[in-house]
Every structure is written in structure tokens, then in C-alpha cells.
PDB file of C-alpha atoms in Angstrom:
ATOM      1  CA  LYS A1014     -66.391  -9.766  38.511  1.00 71.00           C
ATOM      2  CA  ALA A1015     -68.535  -7.718  36.165  1.00 82.00           C
ATOM      3  CA  GLY A1016     -66.731  -5.646  33.552  1.00 94.00           C
ATOM      4  CA  VAL A1017     -67.222  -2.025  32.602  1.00 97.00           C
ATOM      5  CA  THR A1018     -70.856  -1.403  31.721  1.00 98.00           C
ATOM      6  CA  GLN A1019     -71.929   1.321  29.348  1.00 98.00           C
ATOM      7  CA  THR A1020     -75.484   2.403  28.643  1.00 97.00           C
ATOM      8  CA  PRO A1021     -77.163   2.793  26.314  1.00 98.00           C
ATOM      9  CA  ARG A1022     -75.550   0.570  23.709  1.00 97.00           C
ATOM     10  CA  TYR A1023     -76.913   2.587  20.783  1.00 97.00           C
ATOM     11  CA  LEU A1024     -78.242   6.108  20.446  1.00 97.00           C
ATOM     12  CA  ILE A1025     -79.620   8.099  17.560  1.00 98.00           C
ATOM     13  CA  LYS A1026     -79.890  11.838  18.010  1.00 98.00           C
ATOM     14  CA  THR A1027     -80.550  14.871  15.856  1.00 98.00           C
ATOM     15  CA  ARG A1028     -78.153  17.768  15.306  1.00 98.00           C
ATOM     16  CA  GLY A1029     -78.491  20.369  18.030  1.00 98.00           C
ATOM     17  CA  GLN A1030     -79.717  17.949  20.669  1.00 98.00           C
ATOM     18  CA  GLN A1031     -77.739  16.898  23.701  1.00 98.00           C
ATOM     19  CA  VAL A1032     -76.937  13.423  24.958  1.00 98.00           C
ATOM     20  CA  THR A1033     -75.816  11.800  28.193  1.00 98.00           C
ATOM     21  CA  LEU A1034     -73.891   8.533  28.256  1.00 98.00           C
ATOM     22  CA  SER A1035     -73.404   6.429  31.341  1.00 98.00           C
ATOM     23  CA  CYS A1036     -70.570   4.235  32.554  1.00 98.00           C
ATOM     24  CA  SER A1037     -70.314   1.892  35.526  1.00 98.00           C
ATOM     25  CA  PRO A1038     -66.707   0.907  36.221  1.00 97.00           C
ATOM     26  CA  ILE A1039     -65.441  -2.419  37.472  1.00 95.00           C
ATOM     27  CA  SER A1040     -66.198  -2.761  41.157  1.00 94.00           C
ATOM     28  CA  GLY A1041     -63.414  -1.165  43.179  1.00 92.00           C
ATOM     29  CA  HIS A1042     -62.047   0.872  40.296  1.00 92.00           C
ATOM     30  CA  ARG A1043     -61.859   4.568  41.073  1.00 92.00           C
ATOM     31  CA  SER A1044     -60.590   5.976  37.798  1.00 93.00           C
ATOM     32  CA  VAL A1045     -62.819   6.382  34.769  1.00 96.00           C
ATOM     33  CA  SER A1046     -61.629   7.595  31.373  1.00 96.00           C
ATOM     34  CA  TRP A1047     -63.603   8.342  28.238  1.00 97.00           C
ATOM     35  CA  TYR A1048     -62.429   7.886  24.659  1.00 97.00           C
ATOM     36  CA  GLN A1049     -63.984   8.649  21.307  1.00 98.00           C
ATOM     37  CA  GLN A1050     -63.432   6.211  18.446  1.00 97.00           C
ATOM     38  CA  THR A1051     -64.095   7.183  14.829  1.00 94.00           C
ATOM     39  CA  PRO A1052     -62.888   5.794  11.494  1.00 89.00           C
ATOM     40  CA  GLY A1053     -61.320   9.165  10.718  1.00 84.00           C
ATOM     41  CA  GLN A1054     -59.470   9.909  13.945  1.00 87.00           C
ATOM     42  CA  GLY A1055     -59.143   6.549  15.651  1.00 91.00           C
ATOM     43  CA  LEU A1056     -59.204   6.403  19.444  1.00 94.00           C
ATOM     44  CA  GLN A1057     -58.925   9.801  21.084  1.00 96.00           C
ATOM     45  CA  PHE A1058     -58.830  10.655  24.775  1.00 95.00           C
ATOM     46  CA  LEU A1059     -61.675  12.802  26.046  1.00 97.00           C
ATOM     47  CA  PHE A1060     -61.165  13.057  29.804  1.00 94.00           C
ATOM     48  CA  GLU A1061     -60.339  11.167  32.965  1.00 94.00           C
ATOM     49  CA  TYR A1062     -61.909  11.266  36.405  1.00 95.00           C
ATOM     50  CA  PHE A1063     -60.550  10.021  39.684  1.00 93.00           C
ATOM     51  CA  SER A1064     -62.336  10.414  43.007  1.00 91.00           C
ATOM     52  CA  GLU A1065     -64.901  12.709  41.400  1.00 94.00           C
ATOM     53  CA  THR A1066     -62.226  15.082  40.071  1.00 94.00           C
ATOM     54  CA  GLN A1067     -61.304  15.613  36.447  1.00 94.00           C
ATOM     55  CA  ARG A1068     -57.593  14.922  36.166  1.00 91.00           C
ATOM     56  CA  ASN A1069     -56.921  15.201  32.466  1.00 89.00           C
ATOM     57  CA  LYS A1070     -58.802  16.531  29.486  1.00 93.00           C
ATOM     58  CA  GLY A1071     -58.192  15.880  25.831  1.00 94.00           C
ATOM     59  CA  ASN A1072     -58.424  18.307  22.949  1.00 94.00           C
ATOM     60  CA  PHE A1073     -62.187  18.447  22.569  1.00 97.00           C
ATOM     61  CA  PRO A1074     -64.515  21.455  22.603  1.00 97.00           C
ATOM     62  CA  GLY A1075     -66.372  22.498  25.707  1.00 96.00           C
ATOM     63  CA  ARG A1076     -69.521  20.831  24.388  1.00 98.00           C
ATOM     64  CA  PHE A1077     -68.034  17.624  25.747  1.00 98.00           C
ATOM     65  CA  SER A1078     -68.226  17.367  29.506  1.00 97.00           C
ATOM     66  CA  GLY A1079     -68.326  14.697  32.135  1.00 97.00           C
ATOM     67  CA  ARG A1080     -68.595  13.968  35.781  1.00 97.00           C
ATOM     68  CA  GLN A1081     -67.988  11.206  38.260  1.00 97.00           C
ATOM     69  CA  PHE A1082     -70.126  10.298  41.217  1.00 97.00           C
ATOM     70  CA  SER A1083     -69.085   9.170  44.673  1.00 96.00           C
ATOM     71  CA  ASN A1084     -69.699   5.529  43.696  1.00 95.00           C
ATOM     72  CA  SER A1085     -67.213   6.001  40.783  1.00 95.00           C
ATOM     73  CA  ARG A1086     -69.934   5.789  38.161  1.00 97.00           C
ATOM     74  CA  SER A1087     -69.447   8.371  35.437  1.00 98.00           C
ATOM     75  CA  GLU A1088     -71.472  10.198  32.852  1.00 98.00           C
ATOM     76  CA  MET A1089     -70.429  12.192  29.850  1.00 98.00           C
ATOM     77  CA  ASN A1090     -72.544  14.793  28.145  1.00 98.00           C
ATOM     78  CA  VAL A1091     -72.367  16.204  24.664  1.00 98.00           C
ATOM     79  CA  SER A1092     -74.398  19.332  24.001  1.00 97.00           C
ATOM     80  CA  THR A1093     -75.421  20.884  20.695  1.00 97.00           C
ATOM     81  CA  LEU A1094     -74.646  17.720  18.786  1.00 98.00           C
ATOM     82  CA  GLU A1095     -72.935  17.914  15.401  1.00 98.00           C
ATOM     83  CA  LEU A1096     -72.791  15.319  12.657  1.00 97.00           C
ATOM     84  CA  GLY A1097     -69.103  14.846  13.400  1.00 96.00           C
ATOM     85  CA  ASP A1098     -69.904  13.680  16.917  1.00 97.00           C
ATOM     86  CA  SER A1099     -71.119  10.379  15.498  1.00 97.00           C
ATOM     87  CA  ALA A1100     -68.752   7.853  17.017  1.00 97.00           C
ATOM     88  CA  LEU A1101     -68.259   4.970  19.383  1.00 98.00           C
ATOM     89  CA  TYR A1102     -67.774   6.375  22.875  1.00 98.00           C
ATOM     90  CA  LEU A1103     -65.719   4.114  25.089  1.00 98.00           C
ATOM     91  CA  CYS A1104     -65.424   4.199  28.821  1.00 98.00           C
ATOM     92  CA  ALA A1105     -62.477   2.609  30.596  1.00 96.00           C
ATOM     93  CA  SER A1106     -61.866   2.062  34.267  1.00 95.00           C
ATOM     94  CA  SER A1107     -58.713   1.550  36.265  1.00 91.00           C
ATOM     95  CA  LEU A1108     -58.004   0.688  39.858  1.00 87.00           C
ATOM     96  CA  THR A1109     -55.801   3.697  40.442  1.00 79.00           C
ATOM     97  CA  ASP A1110     -54.987   7.036  38.922  1.00 72.00           C
ATOM     98  CA  THR A1111     -51.735   5.726  37.490  1.00 71.00           C
ATOM     99  CA  SER A1112     -52.136   2.945  34.994  1.00 64.00           C
ATOM    100  CA  TYR A1113     -48.853   1.244  35.893  1.00 67.00           C
ATOM    101  CA  ASN A1114     -50.621  -0.562  38.692  1.00 64.00           C
ATOM    102  CA  SER A1115     -53.793  -1.320  36.802  1.00 75.00           C
ATOM    103  CA  PRO A1116     -54.252  -1.049  33.046  1.00 86.00           C
ATOM    104  CA  LEU A1117     -57.383   0.428  31.514  1.00 90.00           C
ATOM    105  CA  HIS A1118     -60.291  -1.948  31.101  1.00 93.00           C
ATOM    106  CA  PHE A1119     -62.776  -0.883  28.471  1.00 97.00           C
ATOM    107  CA  GLY A1120     -66.504  -1.305  28.137  1.00 97.00           C
ATOM    108  CA  ASN A1121     -68.125  -2.172  24.811  1.00 97.00           C
ATOM    109  CA  GLY A1122     -69.048   1.429  24.155  1.00 98.00           C
ATOM    110  CA  THR A1123     -72.063   3.485  23.208  1.00 98.00           C
ATOM    111  CA  ARG A1124     -72.576   3.905  19.478  1.00 97.00           C
ATOM    112  CA  LEU A1125     -73.876   7.455  18.911  1.00 98.00           C
ATOM    113  CA  THR A1126     -75.303   8.416  15.541  1.00 98.00           C
ATOM    114  CA  VAL A1127     -76.156  12.056  14.887  1.00 98.00           C
ATOM    115  CA  THR A1128     -78.508  12.733  11.986  1.00 97.00           C
TER     116      THR A1128
ATOM    117  CA  GLY B  34     -62.882  18.778   6.349  1.00 33.00           C
ATOM    118  CA  GLU B  35     -63.893  15.485   4.892  1.00 33.00           C
ATOM    119  CA  ASN B  36     -63.841  12.658   7.377  1.00 31.00           C
ATOM    120  CA  VAL B  37     -61.567  10.237   5.600  1.00 41.00           C
ATOM    121  CA  GLY B  38     -61.133   6.856   7.214  1.00 50.00           C
ATOM    122  CA  LEU B  39     -57.751   5.928   8.574  1.00 57.00           C
ATOM    123  CA  HIS B  40     -55.801   3.532   6.399  1.00 65.00           C
ATOM    124  CA  LEU B  41     -55.702   0.473   8.591  1.00 78.00           C
ATOM    125  CA  PRO B  42     -52.682  -1.764   7.995  1.00 90.00           C
ATOM    126  CA  THR B  43     -53.692  -5.361   7.488  1.00 93.00           C
ATOM    127  CA  LEU B  44     -51.973  -8.619   8.219  1.00 95.00           C
ATOM    128  CA  SER B  45     -53.108 -12.048   7.110  1.00 96.00           C
ATOM    129  CA  VAL B  46     -51.552 -15.177   8.568  1.00 96.00           C
ATOM    130  CA  GLN B  47     -52.197 -18.893   8.378  1.00 97.00           C
ATOM    131  CA  GLU B  48     -53.559 -20.570  11.452  1.00 97.00           C
ATOM    132  CA  GLY B  49     -50.694 -21.947  13.496  1.00 97.00           C
ATOM    133  CA  ASP B  50     -48.142 -19.466  12.200  1.00 97.00           C
ATOM    134  CA  ASN B  51     -46.631 -16.718  14.324  1.00 97.00           C
ATOM    135  CA  SER B  52     -47.815 -13.133  13.875  1.00 97.00           C
ATOM    136  CA  ILE B  53     -45.858  -9.945  14.355  1.00 96.00           C
ATOM    137  CA  ILE B  54     -47.684  -6.649  14.622  1.00 96.00           C
ATOM    138  CA  ASN B  55     -45.662  -3.462  14.644  1.00 94.00           C
ATOM    139  CA  CYS B  56     -46.257  -0.016  16.053  1.00 94.00           C
ATOM    140  CA  ALA B  57     -44.264   3.183  15.860  1.00 93.00           C
ATOM    141  CA  TYR B  58     -44.987   5.422  18.809  1.00 91.00           C
ATOM    142  CA  SER B  59     -44.666   9.152  18.729  1.00 86.00           C
ATOM    143  CA  ASN B  60     -43.187  10.466  21.958  1.00 89.00           C
ATOM    144  CA  SER B  61     -39.745   9.556  23.244  1.00 90.00           C
ATOM    145  CA  ALA B  62     -40.903  10.518  26.753  1.00 90.00           C
ATOM    146  CA  SER B  63     -43.567   7.798  26.793  1.00 91.00           C
ATOM    147  CA  ASP B  64     -42.792   5.371  29.555  1.00 90.00           C
ATOM    148  CA  TYR B  65     -45.621   2.850  29.536  1.00 92.00           C
ATOM    149  CA  PHE B  66     -47.152   0.930  26.675  1.00 94.00           C
ATOM    150  CA  ILE B  67     -50.114  -1.389  26.265  1.00 94.00           C
ATOM    151  CA  TRP B  68     -51.331  -3.615  23.462  1.00 96.00           C
ATOM    152  CA  TYR B  69     -55.078  -3.930  23.041  1.00 97.00           C
ATOM    153  CA  LYS B  70     -57.203  -6.247  20.920  1.00 97.00           C
ATOM    154  CA  GLN B  71     -60.538  -5.060  19.604  1.00 97.00           C
ATOM    155  CA  GLU B  72     -63.059  -7.433  18.106  1.00 96.00           C
ATOM    156  CA  SER B  73     -65.988  -6.234  16.060  1.00 93.00           C
ATOM    157  CA  GLY B  74     -68.699  -4.698  18.241  1.00 91.00           C
ATOM    158  CA  LYS B  75     -66.589  -4.769  21.373  1.00 95.00           C
ATOM    159  CA  GLY B  76     -64.331  -2.455  23.291  1.00 96.00           C
ATOM    160  CA  PRO B  77     -60.536  -2.835  23.355  1.00 96.00           C
ATOM    161  CA  GLN B  78     -59.339  -5.737  25.458  1.00 96.00           C
ATOM    162  CA  PHE B  79     -56.048  -5.604  27.368  1.00 94.00           C
ATOM    163  CA  ILE B  80     -53.424  -8.045  26.076  1.00 96.00           C
ATOM    164  CA  ILE B  81     -50.080  -7.138  27.572  1.00 96.00           C
ATOM    165  CA  ASP B  82     -48.170  -4.123  28.816  1.00 94.00           C
ATOM    166  CA  ILE B  83     -44.553  -3.054  29.183  1.00 95.00           C
ATOM    167  CA  ARG B  84     -42.753  -0.253  30.946  1.00 93.00           C
ATOM    168  CA  SER B  85     -39.943   1.700  29.355  1.00 92.00           C
ATOM    169  CA  ASN B  86     -37.317   0.175  31.642  1.00 93.00           C
ATOM    170  CA  MET B  87     -37.885  -3.179  29.934  1.00 95.00           C
ATOM    171  CA  ASP B  88     -37.120  -4.423  26.420  1.00 97.00           C
ATOM    172  CA  LYS B  89     -39.264  -7.524  26.397  1.00 98.00           C
ATOM    173  CA  ARG B  90     -42.169  -9.004  28.246  1.00 97.00           C
ATOM    174  CA  GLN B  91     -43.901 -12.308  27.715  1.00 97.00           C
ATOM    175  CA  GLY B  92     -47.409 -13.451  28.378  1.00 95.00           C
ATOM    176  CA  GLN B  93     -49.429 -16.430  27.328  1.00 94.00           C
ATOM    177  CA  ARG B  94     -48.691 -16.865  23.603  1.00 97.00           C
ATOM    178  CA  VAL B  95     -47.793 -13.173  23.331  1.00 98.00           C
ATOM    179  CA  THR B  96     -44.541 -11.249  23.571  1.00 98.00           C
ATOM    180  CA  VAL B  97     -44.072  -7.513  23.458  1.00 97.00           C
ATOM    181  CA  LEU B  98     -40.760  -6.009  22.367  1.00 97.00           C
ATOM    182  CA  LEU B  99     -39.828  -2.399  22.962  1.00 97.00           C
ATOM    183  CA  ASN B 100     -37.075  -0.570  21.097  1.00 96.00           C
ATOM    184  CA  LYS B 101     -36.784   2.894  22.597  1.00 94.00           C
ATOM    185  CA  THR B 102     -33.975   3.910  20.256  1.00 94.00           C
ATOM    186  CA  VAL B 103     -36.266   3.871  17.246  1.00 94.00           C
ATOM    187  CA  LYS B 104     -39.534   4.288  19.170  1.00 94.00           C
ATOM    188  CA  HIS B 105     -40.866   0.964  18.026  1.00 94.00           C
ATOM    189  CA  LEU B 106     -43.116  -1.551  19.690  1.00 95.00           C
ATOM    190  CA  SER B 107     -44.056  -4.987  18.433  1.00 96.00           C
ATOM    191  CA  LEU B 108     -46.490  -7.678  19.449  1.00 97.00           C
ATOM    192  CA  GLN B 109     -45.698 -11.272  18.654  1.00 98.00           C
ATOM    193  CA  ILE B 110     -48.457 -13.847  18.781  1.00 98.00           C
ATOM    194  CA  ALA B 111     -47.360 -17.468  18.761  1.00 98.00           C
ATOM    195  CA  ALA B 112     -49.377 -20.182  17.044  1.00 97.00           C
ATOM    196  CA  THR B 113     -52.012 -17.745  15.827  1.00 97.00           C
ATOM    197  CA  GLN B 114     -55.589 -18.978  16.094  1.00 97.00           C
ATOM    198  CA  PRO B 115     -58.802 -17.888  14.319  1.00 96.00           C
ATOM    199  CA  GLY B 116     -59.933 -16.279  17.576  1.00 96.00           C
ATOM    200  CA  ASP B 117     -56.973 -13.912  17.308  1.00 97.00           C
ATOM    201  CA  SER B 118     -58.568 -12.196  14.299  1.00 97.00           C
ATOM    202  CA  ALA B 119     -59.202  -8.617  15.401  1.00 97.00           C
ATOM    203  CA  VAL B 120     -57.802  -5.097  15.255  1.00 96.00           C
ATOM    204  CA  TYR B 121     -54.746  -4.580  17.447  1.00 96.00           C
ATOM    205  CA  PHE B 122     -53.808  -1.218  18.916  1.00 95.00           C
ATOM    206  CA  CYS B 123     -50.716  -0.048  20.695  1.00 94.00           C
ATOM    207  CA  ALA B 124     -51.161   2.698  23.270  1.00 94.00           C
ATOM    208  CA  GLU B 125     -48.544   4.914  24.901  1.00 93.00           C
ATOM    209  CA  ASN B 126     -48.632   6.809  28.173  1.00 90.00           C
ATOM    210  CA  LEU B 127     -46.491   9.771  29.140  1.00 83.00           C
ATOM    211  CA  ASN B 128     -46.920   9.284  32.870  1.00 74.00           C
ATOM    212  CA  THR B 129     -50.026  11.436  32.669  1.00 73.00           C
ATOM    213  CA  GLY B 130     -52.372   9.343  34.705  1.00 79.00           C
ATOM    214  CA  ASN B 131     -54.628   7.238  32.548  1.00 83.00           C
ATOM    215  CA  GLN B 132     -54.395   9.350  29.400  1.00 88.00           C
ATOM    216  CA  PHE B 133     -53.196   7.156  26.552  1.00 91.00           C
ATOM    217  CA  TYR B 134     -52.388   7.887  22.931  1.00 92.00           C
ATOM    218  CA  PHE B 135     -53.481   5.121  20.613  1.00 93.00           C
ATOM    219  CA  GLY B 136     -51.991   4.030  17.316  1.00 91.00           C
ATOM    220  CA  THR B 137     -54.149   3.625  14.238  1.00 90.00           C
ATOM    221  CA  GLY B 138     -54.422  -0.115  14.656  1.00 93.00           C
ATOM    222  CA  THR B 139     -53.603  -3.203  12.589  1.00 95.00           C
ATOM    223  CA  SER B 140     -56.246  -5.581  11.344  1.00 95.00           C
ATOM    224  CA  LEU B 141     -55.183  -9.200  11.771  1.00 96.00           C
ATOM    225  CA  THR B 142     -56.951 -11.921   9.817  1.00 96.00           C
ATOM    226  CA  VAL B 143     -56.195 -15.551  10.573  1.00 97.00           C
ATOM    227  CA  ILE B 144     -56.796 -17.923   7.688  1.00 96.00           C
ATOM    228  CA  PRO B 145     -57.946 -21.374   8.832  1.00 92.00           C
TER     229      PRO B 145
END
């Protein structure tokens, strides 16, 4: 079974631009979560989607947004990029909306560099 | 402010020895915990999980111990191998769906 797929693998953007990252969950998984990983802050929760609905949102500004499609694929968008948005963005999928039954499975991330 | 890197605890062990990685979690209401392994250039990989109604859980070569009294979690790796070299994270969940809070991580180096 294919794992979580994130595209693109690497991105370089300029301050002020916007970016869209894509995530395809494991087949059959309906929950998708996004995390930001930086050397300064570690792994931080961005948001979670289940059945196309945002269920939880972390403490990030409104410039960070996401959505989930009917096939469970998800995208996240960051507008008006800042230097501090440079990070590894990780997508994780889970079978259900409660991780007790199915732990998070992560993709290999999209490395975003803002210059 | 300045983006200072997290101080990542490090652990070096000889191949074949047992490793113990510790984690102090923050919220006494957390009721589900996972250990993840992250190798360079890859996303975190699930190792083992434990619910708060358990003190110990064993997997293949790994054991997780949970001490709720002192909010402490540990991961024991038996007969550590070079392929175990990675950064290990503990993650806690407060029964809030799939929202997890991750520890800062421990870098494990296995010396052949």
C-alpha cells in the first residue's frame, strides 16, 4: 500500500508570494493533518481535516489555510510568505478522526524555503 | 525574535547495547502517546503507541513505559542497531482528534 505522498518535495519562494502544498493520504484514510517542522519550534500542529471539514486548528495566523477534497486529498496554502515560514511541512493521514484506532502516518514532507 | 535552534538531547550507544530515550510530557490530561522515529530527509515514522490506561507496552525490540505520576514516557530499544540511528520524538494527544503535541526530540547515534 502506498504511503502518504506529498508534492512538491522542495519549493523556493520569495517573500510576499503564496504557495500551495499537496498531500495524498494512504488509500482509505479519511483524516489528514498538517504539521510544520522547524529547528526553532520543532513539530507544530497546523490543522486537521476529516471528511472535508476542518476539525482542529493550531496556533498559526490566518495566512495558513487548508482544505480537503472528497477523495481525502488535501492542500494547504500559505499566503504572503514570510522568511519565518521556511520549514518542512509534513502531512499525516489516519484512518479515522480519533488516532486511538489508527496512528498518524507521515509523508516525507515539502521543504519550503522563503528568500 | 531570533530563531534559535532547539537544543536536541543526544544519546550515543554501542551497537548491540540497549537504548533508553526519555520524554517528559506536558499535560496531565493527555491520554494517548506515540513514539516516532525520524531519519534524515524523511517524515516521522510510527514506532509504538500507548494509552494512558496502560503502564507498559512492548513491540518488536521496543518497549514503551508510561509513568503518569511524573508525566514521563520512555522508549527502550533492545540490541540497538546502526539502522536505529535517528531522531526520536514522543507525541501526546489530549483526546482532541488527531492533534498531537510533539517533544523536542532526542538524537540517537549508534556506534558500530
